[in-house]
Each structure stands twice: as C-alpha cells, then as structure tokens.
PDB file of C-alpha atoms in Angstrom:
ATOM      1  CA  MET A  22       0.000   0.000   0.000  1.00 56.00           C
ATOM      2  CA  THR A  23       1.457   3.349  -1.059  1.00 60.00           C
ATOM      3  CA  LYS A  24       0.846   6.332   1.169  1.00 67.00           C
ATOM      4  CA  LYS A  25      -0.251   9.536  -0.507  1.00 67.00           C
ATOM      5  CA  LYS A  26       2.107  12.397   0.327  1.00 64.00           C
ATOM      6  CA  GLN A  27       0.390  14.873   2.611  1.00 65.00           C
ATOM      7  CA  PRO A  28       1.186  18.587   2.554  1.00 62.00           C
ATOM      8  CA  THR A  29       3.518  19.741   5.297  1.00 68.00           C
ATOM      9  CA  ALA A  30       1.695  21.941   7.784  1.00 73.00           C
ATOM     10  CA  GLN A  31       3.362  25.198   8.711  1.00 84.00           C
ATOM     11  CA  VAL A  32       2.661  27.279  11.782  1.00 87.00           C
ATOM     12  CA  GLN A  33       1.585  30.851  11.063  1.00 94.00           C
ATOM     13  CA  MET A  34       0.922  33.625  13.541  1.00 96.00           C
ATOM     14  CA  LEU A  35      -2.533  35.162  13.095  1.00 97.00           C
ATOM     15  CA  PRO A  36      -4.043  38.108  14.943  1.00 98.00           C
ATOM     16  CA  MET A  37      -6.473  36.928  17.613  1.00 97.00           C
ATOM     17  CA  SER A  38      -9.105  39.106  15.925  1.00 97.00           C
ATOM     18  CA  ALA A  39      -8.838  36.977  12.758  1.00 97.00           C
ATOM     19  CA  VAL A  40      -9.723  33.766  14.610  1.00 97.00           C
ATOM     20  CA  GLU A  41     -13.141  32.665  15.915  1.00 96.00           C
ATOM     21  CA  ILE A  42     -14.437  29.869  18.122  1.00 94.00           C
ATOM     22  CA  ASN A  43     -16.382  27.262  16.125  1.00 94.00           C
ATOM     23  CA  ALA A  44     -19.990  28.242  16.883  1.00 93.00           C
ATOM     24  CA  GLY A  45     -21.463  26.345  13.955  1.00 93.00           C
ATOM     25  CA  GLN A  46     -20.929  29.141  11.429  1.00 93.00           C
ATOM     26  CA  LEU A  47     -19.728  26.746   8.707  1.00 93.00           C
ATOM     27  CA  GLU A  48     -22.614  24.845   7.103  1.00 93.00           C
ATOM     28  CA  GLY A  49     -22.307  21.129   7.771  1.00 94.00           C
ATOM     29  CA  LEU A  50     -19.944  21.538  10.738  1.00 93.00           C
ATOM     30  CA  PRO A  51     -21.649  21.620  14.146  1.00 92.00           C
ATOM     31  CA  ALA A  52     -20.391  23.917  16.892  1.00 92.00           C
ATOM     32  CA  ASN A  53     -17.419  22.819  18.981  1.00 88.00           C
ATOM     33  CA  PRO A  54     -18.698  20.104  21.343  1.00 86.00           C
ATOM     34  CA  ARG A  55     -16.072  20.665  24.062  1.00 85.00           C
ATOM     35  CA  GLU A  56     -16.338  22.752  27.193  1.00 87.00           C
ATOM     36  CA  ILE A  57     -14.028  23.445  30.104  1.00 87.00           C
ATOM     37  CA  ARG A  58     -14.876  24.081  33.760  1.00 85.00           C
ATOM     38  CA  ASP A  59     -13.479  26.894  35.892  1.00 87.00           C
ATOM     39  CA  GLU A  60     -10.755  24.985  37.782  1.00 88.00           C
ATOM     40  CA  LYS A  61      -9.501  23.237  34.631  1.00 88.00           C
ATOM     41  CA  PHE A  62      -9.607  26.520  32.703  1.00 93.00           C
ATOM     42  CA  GLU A  63      -7.481  28.201  35.370  1.00 94.00           C
ATOM     43  CA  LYS A  64      -4.975  25.331  35.166  1.00 92.00           C
ATOM     44  CA  LEU A  65      -4.896  25.635  31.375  1.00 94.00           C
ATOM     45  CA  LYS A  66      -4.134  29.366  31.650  1.00 95.00           C
ATOM     46  CA  ALA A  67      -1.446  28.757  34.269  1.00 95.00           C
ATOM     47  CA  ASN A  68       0.184  26.103  32.092  1.00 94.00           C
ATOM     48  CA  ILE A  69       0.115  28.351  29.021  1.00 96.00           C
ATOM     49  CA  GLN A  70       1.938  30.972  31.078  1.00 96.00           C
ATOM     50  CA  LYS A  71       4.426  28.440  32.394  1.00 95.00           C
ATOM     51  CA  TYR A  72       4.964  26.601  29.065  1.00 94.00           C
ATOM     52  CA  PRO A  73       4.203  29.135  26.284  1.00 95.00           C
ATOM     53  CA  GLU A  74       6.315  27.162  23.786  1.00 94.00           C
ATOM     54  CA  LEU A  75       3.705  24.399  23.906  1.00 91.00           C
ATOM     55  CA  LEU A  76       1.390  26.669  21.896  1.00 92.00           C
ATOM     56  CA  GLU A  77       3.714  26.336  18.911  1.00 89.00           C
ATOM     57  CA  TYR A  78       3.973  22.573  19.330  1.00 90.00           C
ATOM     58  CA  ARG A  79       0.174  22.297  19.693  1.00 91.00           C
ATOM     59  CA  SER A  80      -0.924  25.115  17.434  1.00 94.00           C
ATOM     60  CA  LEU A  81      -4.554  25.810  16.717  1.00 96.00           C
ATOM     61  CA  MET A  82      -5.987  24.171  13.600  1.00 96.00           C
ATOM     62  CA  VAL A  83      -8.037  26.790  11.753  1.00 97.00           C
ATOM     63  CA  TYR A  84     -10.101  26.859   8.582  1.00 97.00           C
ATOM     64  CA  PRO A  85     -10.320  29.979   6.381  1.00 96.00           C
ATOM     65  CA  MET A  86     -13.816  31.401   5.912  1.00 95.00           C
ATOM     66  CA  PRO A  87     -14.913  33.514   2.907  1.00 93.00           C
ATOM     67  CA  ASN A  88     -15.227  36.574   5.194  1.00 94.00           C
ATOM     68  CA  GLY A  89     -11.471  36.509   5.911  1.00 94.00           C
ATOM     69  CA  LYS A  90     -11.839  35.065   9.403  1.00 96.00           C
ATOM     70  CA  HIS A  91     -10.619  31.626  10.448  1.00 97.00           C
ATOM     71  CA  ILE A  92     -12.710  29.255  12.569  1.00 97.00           C
ATOM     72  CA  ILE A  93     -11.030  26.980  15.065  1.00 96.00           C
ATOM     73  CA  ILE A  94     -11.222  23.290  14.234  1.00 96.00           C
ATOM     74  CA  GLY A  95      -8.855  22.249  17.031  1.00 94.00           C
ATOM     75  CA  GLY A  96      -7.771  24.334  20.013  1.00 94.00           C
ATOM     76  CA  ASN A  97     -10.899  26.230  21.103  1.00 93.00           C
ATOM     77  CA  MET A  98     -10.023  26.018  24.821  1.00 93.00           C
ATOM     78  CA  ARG A  99      -6.417  27.153  24.287  1.00 95.00           C
ATOM     79  CA  TYR A 100      -7.749  30.076  22.240  1.00 96.00           C
ATOM     80  CA  ARG A 101     -10.145  31.104  25.030  1.00 95.00           C
ATOM     81  CA  ALA A 102      -7.326  30.885  27.580  1.00 96.00           C
ATOM     82  CA  MET A 103      -5.048  32.979  25.355  1.00 97.00           C
ATOM     83  CA  GLN A 104      -7.805  35.591  24.997  1.00 96.00           C
ATOM     84  CA  GLU A 105      -8.106  35.900  28.772  1.00 96.00           C
ATOM     85  CA  LEU A 106      -4.317  36.097  29.113  1.00 97.00           C
ATOM     86  CA  GLY A 107      -4.199  39.055  26.710  1.00 97.00           C
ATOM     87  CA  TYR A 108      -2.494  37.447  23.727  1.00 97.00           C
ATOM     88  CA  THR A 109      -2.748  39.451  20.498  1.00 97.00           C
ATOM     89  CA  GLU A 110      -1.502  36.712  18.148  1.00 97.00           C
ATOM     90  CA  VAL A 111      -2.039  32.975  18.038  1.00 96.00           C
ATOM     91  CA  PRO A 112       0.037  30.236  16.357  1.00 96.00           C
ATOM     92  CA  CYS A 113      -2.135  28.419  13.806  1.00 96.00           C
ATOM     93  CA  VAL A 114      -1.953  25.726  11.197  1.00 95.00           C
ATOM     94  CA  ILE A 115      -4.297  26.775   8.394  1.00 96.00           C
ATOM     95  CA  ILE A 116      -6.275  23.904   6.913  1.00 95.00           C
ATOM     96  CA  PRO A 117      -6.646  24.241   3.117  1.00 95.00           C
ATOM     97  CA  ALA A 118      -9.942  25.845   2.010  1.00 93.00           C
ATOM     98  CA  GLU A 119     -10.681  22.903  -0.295  1.00 94.00           C
ATOM     99  CA  THR A 120     -10.850  20.493   2.667  1.00 95.00           C
ATOM    100  CA  PRO A 121     -14.295  18.807   2.768  1.00 95.00           C
ATOM    101  CA  VAL A 122     -16.472  19.718   5.757  1.00 95.00           C
ATOM    102  CA  GLU A 123     -16.691  16.024   6.728  1.00 94.00           C
ATOM    103  CA  ARG A 124     -12.913  16.019   7.228  1.00 94.00           C
ATOM    104  CA  LEU A 125     -13.158  19.162   9.358  1.00 95.00           C
ATOM    105  CA  GLY A 126     -15.636  17.365  11.603  1.00 93.00           C
ATOM    106  CA  ALA A 127     -13.294  14.402  11.854  1.00 93.00           C
ATOM    107  CA  TYR A 128     -10.383  16.696  12.756  1.00 93.00           C
ATOM    108  CA  THR A 129     -12.495  18.331  15.488  1.00 91.00           C
ATOM    109  CA  ILE A 130     -13.209  15.034  17.198  1.00 89.00           C
ATOM    110  CA  LEU A 131      -9.835  13.408  16.501  1.00 89.00           C
ATOM    111  CA  ASP A 132      -8.021  16.399  18.017  1.00 86.00           C
ATOM    112  CA  ASN A 133      -9.872  15.862  21.299  1.00 79.00           C
ATOM    113  CA  ASN A 134     -10.207  12.097  21.320  1.00 79.00           C
ATOM    114  CA  GLY A 135      -8.029  10.223  23.790  1.00 72.00           C
ATOM    115  CA  PHE A 136      -7.214   6.989  21.983  1.00 72.00           C
ATOM    116  CA  GLY A 137      -4.655   5.830  24.469  1.00 75.00           C
ATOM    117  CA  LYS A 138      -5.090   4.684  28.022  1.00 77.00           C
ATOM    118  CA  TRP A 139      -3.164   5.491  31.165  1.00 74.00           C
ATOM    119  CA  ASN A 140      -0.578   3.075  32.493  1.00 80.00           C
ATOM    120  CA  TRP A 141      -1.680   3.251  36.131  1.00 75.00           C
ATOM    121  CA  ASP A 142       1.440   1.529  37.433  1.00 78.00           C
ATOM    122  CA  LEU A 143       3.723   4.120  35.814  1.00 81.00           C
ATOM    123  CA  LEU A 144       1.550   7.024  36.971  1.00 79.00           C
ATOM    124  CA  ALA A 145       1.470   5.721  40.531  1.00 78.00           C
ATOM    125  CA  ASN A 146       5.129   4.873  40.810  1.00 81.00           C
ATOM    126  CA  GLU A 147       7.152   7.060  38.457  1.00 84.00           C
ATOM    127  CA  TRP A 148       5.312  10.356  37.995  1.00 83.00           C
ATOM    128  CA  ASP A 149       5.186  13.182  40.512  1.00 84.00           C
ATOM    129  CA  LYS A 150       1.611  13.441  41.820  1.00 85.00           C
ATOM    130  CA  GLY A 151       1.855  17.191  42.443  1.00 84.00           C
ATOM    131  CA  MET A 152       3.102  17.907  38.944  1.00 85.00           C
ATOM    132  CA  LEU A 153       0.362  15.757  37.404  1.00 84.00           C
ATOM    133  CA  GLU A 154      -2.198  17.776  39.346  1.00 84.00           C
ATOM    134  CA  ASP A 155      -0.593  21.070  38.279  1.00 83.00           C
ATOM    135  CA  TRP A 156      -0.802  19.935  34.661  1.00 82.00           C
ATOM    136  CA  GLY A 157      -4.547  19.327  35.035  1.00 78.00           C
ATOM    137  CA  PHE A 158      -4.521  15.538  35.387  1.00 77.00           C
ATOM    138  CA  ASP A 159      -8.115  14.550  36.123  1.00 71.00           C
ATOM    139  CA  TRP A 160      -7.903  12.467  39.294  1.00 59.00           C
ATOM    140  CA  ASP A 161     -11.654  11.995  39.544  1.00 59.00           C
ATOM    141  CA  PHE A 162     -11.820  10.756  35.954  1.00 55.00           C
ATOM    142  CA  ALA A 163      -8.932   8.435  36.711  1.00 51.00           C
ATOM    143  CA  GLY A 164     -10.969   6.875  39.522  1.00 53.00           C
ATOM    144  CA  PHE A 165      -8.931   8.185  42.446  1.00 53.00           C
ATOM    145  CA  GLY A 166     -11.517  10.692  43.712  1.00 49.00           C
ATOM    146  CA  GLU A 167     -10.516  13.099  46.446  1.00 48.00           C
ATOM    147  CA  ASP A 168      -7.905  10.769  48.011  1.00 47.00           C
ATOM    148  CA  LYS A 169      -4.862  11.788  45.994  1.00 44.00           C
ATOM    149  CA  GLY A 170      -2.324  10.934  48.658  1.00 43.00           C
ATOM    150  CA  GLU A 171      -2.475   7.151  48.322  1.00 43.00           C
ATOM    151  CA  ILE A 172      -2.434   6.190  44.685  1.00 42.00           C
ATOM    152  CA  GLN A 173      -2.936   2.506  44.040  1.00 43.00           C
ATOM    153  CA  ALA A 174      -1.987   0.956  40.714  1.00 40.00           C
ATOM    154  CA  LYS A 175      -5.217   0.441  38.804  1.00 44.00           C
ATOM    155  CA  GLY A 176      -5.594  -2.644  36.642  1.00 47.00           C
ATOM    156  CA  GLU A 177      -7.852  -3.274  33.696  1.00 47.00           C
ATOM    157  CA  LEU A 178     -11.577  -3.676  34.341  1.00 48.00           C
ATOM    158  CA  ASN A 179     -13.026  -6.894  33.050  1.00 49.00           C
ATOM    159  CA  ALA A 180     -16.789  -7.472  32.767  1.00 50.00           C
ATOM    160  CA  ASP A 181     -16.269 -11.010  34.113  1.00 51.00           C
ATOM    161  CA  ASP A 182     -15.071  -9.520  37.414  1.00 45.00           C
ATOM    162  CA  PHE A 183     -18.516  -8.087  38.163  1.00 45.00           C
ATOM    163  CA  GLU A 184     -21.690  -9.706  39.321  1.00 50.00           C
ATOM    164  CA  ASP A 185     -24.933  -9.417  37.353  1.00 49.00           C
ATOM    165  CA  VAL A 186     -25.818  -6.125  39.033  1.00 48.00           C
ATOM    166  CA  MET A 187     -23.418  -3.207  39.304  1.00 49.00           C
ATOM    167  CA  GLU A 188     -23.866   0.129  41.027  1.00 55.00           C
ATOM    168  CA  LEU A 189     -22.683   3.234  39.241  1.00 54.00           C
ATOM    169  CA  LYS A 190     -22.412   6.507  41.143  1.00 58.00           C
ATOM    170  CA  LEU A 191     -22.036   9.778  39.264  1.00 62.00           C
ATOM    171  CA  LYS A 192     -21.562  13.332  40.410  1.00 66.00           C
ATOM    172  CA  LEU A 193     -23.596  15.552  38.091  1.00 71.00           C
ATOM    173  CA  SER A 194     -24.008  19.292  37.901  1.00 70.00           C
ATOM    174  CA  SER A 195     -27.585  20.569  37.794  1.00 70.00           C
ATOM    175  CA  GLU A 196     -27.214  21.077  34.014  1.00 70.00           C
ATOM    176  CA  GLU A 197     -25.955  17.522  33.526  1.00 67.00           C
ATOM    177  CA  TYR A 198     -28.718  16.134  35.756  1.00 63.00           C
ATOM    178  CA  ALA A 199     -31.380  18.025  33.789  1.00 65.00           C
ATOM    179  CA  TYR A 200     -29.954  16.596  30.562  1.00 61.00           C
ATOM    180  CA  VAL A 201     -29.926  13.010  31.857  1.00 59.00           C
ATOM    181  CA  VAL A 202     -33.424  13.212  33.355  1.00 54.00           C
TER     182      VAL A 202
END
C-alpha cells in the first residue's frame, strides 16, 4: 500500500481578531462540542503561562472562511485561555480551504479524542503526583476521587469480574442532571 504524500503543515501567527471559536458558522460543521470548567480553565491558563512554547507545538488548527476570518477546528479552549491572558496573536496551522467539511468534523473530534489509556502503574510509581495535578490531570476521571495521597496501581476492568448487578455513582451538575433526566 502506497501512502499519498500529505502537505507539510506550517505554523503561522494570526491576529487573535482573525480567529473565531467554532460556533457552527460553517454549514455542515456543528459547533465545537467541548467545554471546560473553571478549575480546569485556570490550570490551562497557568500552564500556558508556564509553558508558552507548547502553543507552537500544539498550534490551533483553523479553517479559512470567505469573510477573511478563520474558525477553530482544534484548540478552542487554548484560544479562550489565550484571549483571557491578553495574547494578540495565536500560532495556527491553516487547513486548506478545499478540505471537505466532513474532514473538518473528523479533525475536530480526533483532536480531542483520547485513543490511548493510562498506564496506572507508571503514573502511581514514576510520575510526581503534584506535577500531574498542576498539569490538570483529572484524578476523579482516573478513579482516584478526592484521596490523591495514596495512589494505588489500577488494573484493567473486566466485565467477568462483576456480578450481574453493578452500582454506578455519578456526580452531576444541575445542568448535567437536567440533561440526563
């Protein structure tokens, strides 16, 4: 199987005013489905200040609109954080205008999709817990809850390990609860 040569992406600095959050303004591409909560947003801003070079390594992916603006396909949360931090320019990779909207949708989800899984043994034994927390590691999502002091290595869950009935407890915001109910 021969791979088709892909164009090499180049990072370009764009004025913040030339870039917009994806609010569904491109026909066929729904609005950005990601959101960020206050504590995580504050950690994102702090990490952008501490590691500004990461913005070039993880540049925004933007798509040029006919009106001269660019909508964000990947990097909406970083853009919002940069706005609040007073940035005037943002590093971007501009997606070619001829890219089909279906591909833009795929890029949106693929950019945010975590395909890998955590190696709990390595996290518990080789990574600094305080640094992980500073970087926004989601302890609750990882199953450790509020007790961050005693990390236990977490193995794989296997459906055969459970009885016929399982109890699932969720913490939901009022908005999430209203959506579920």
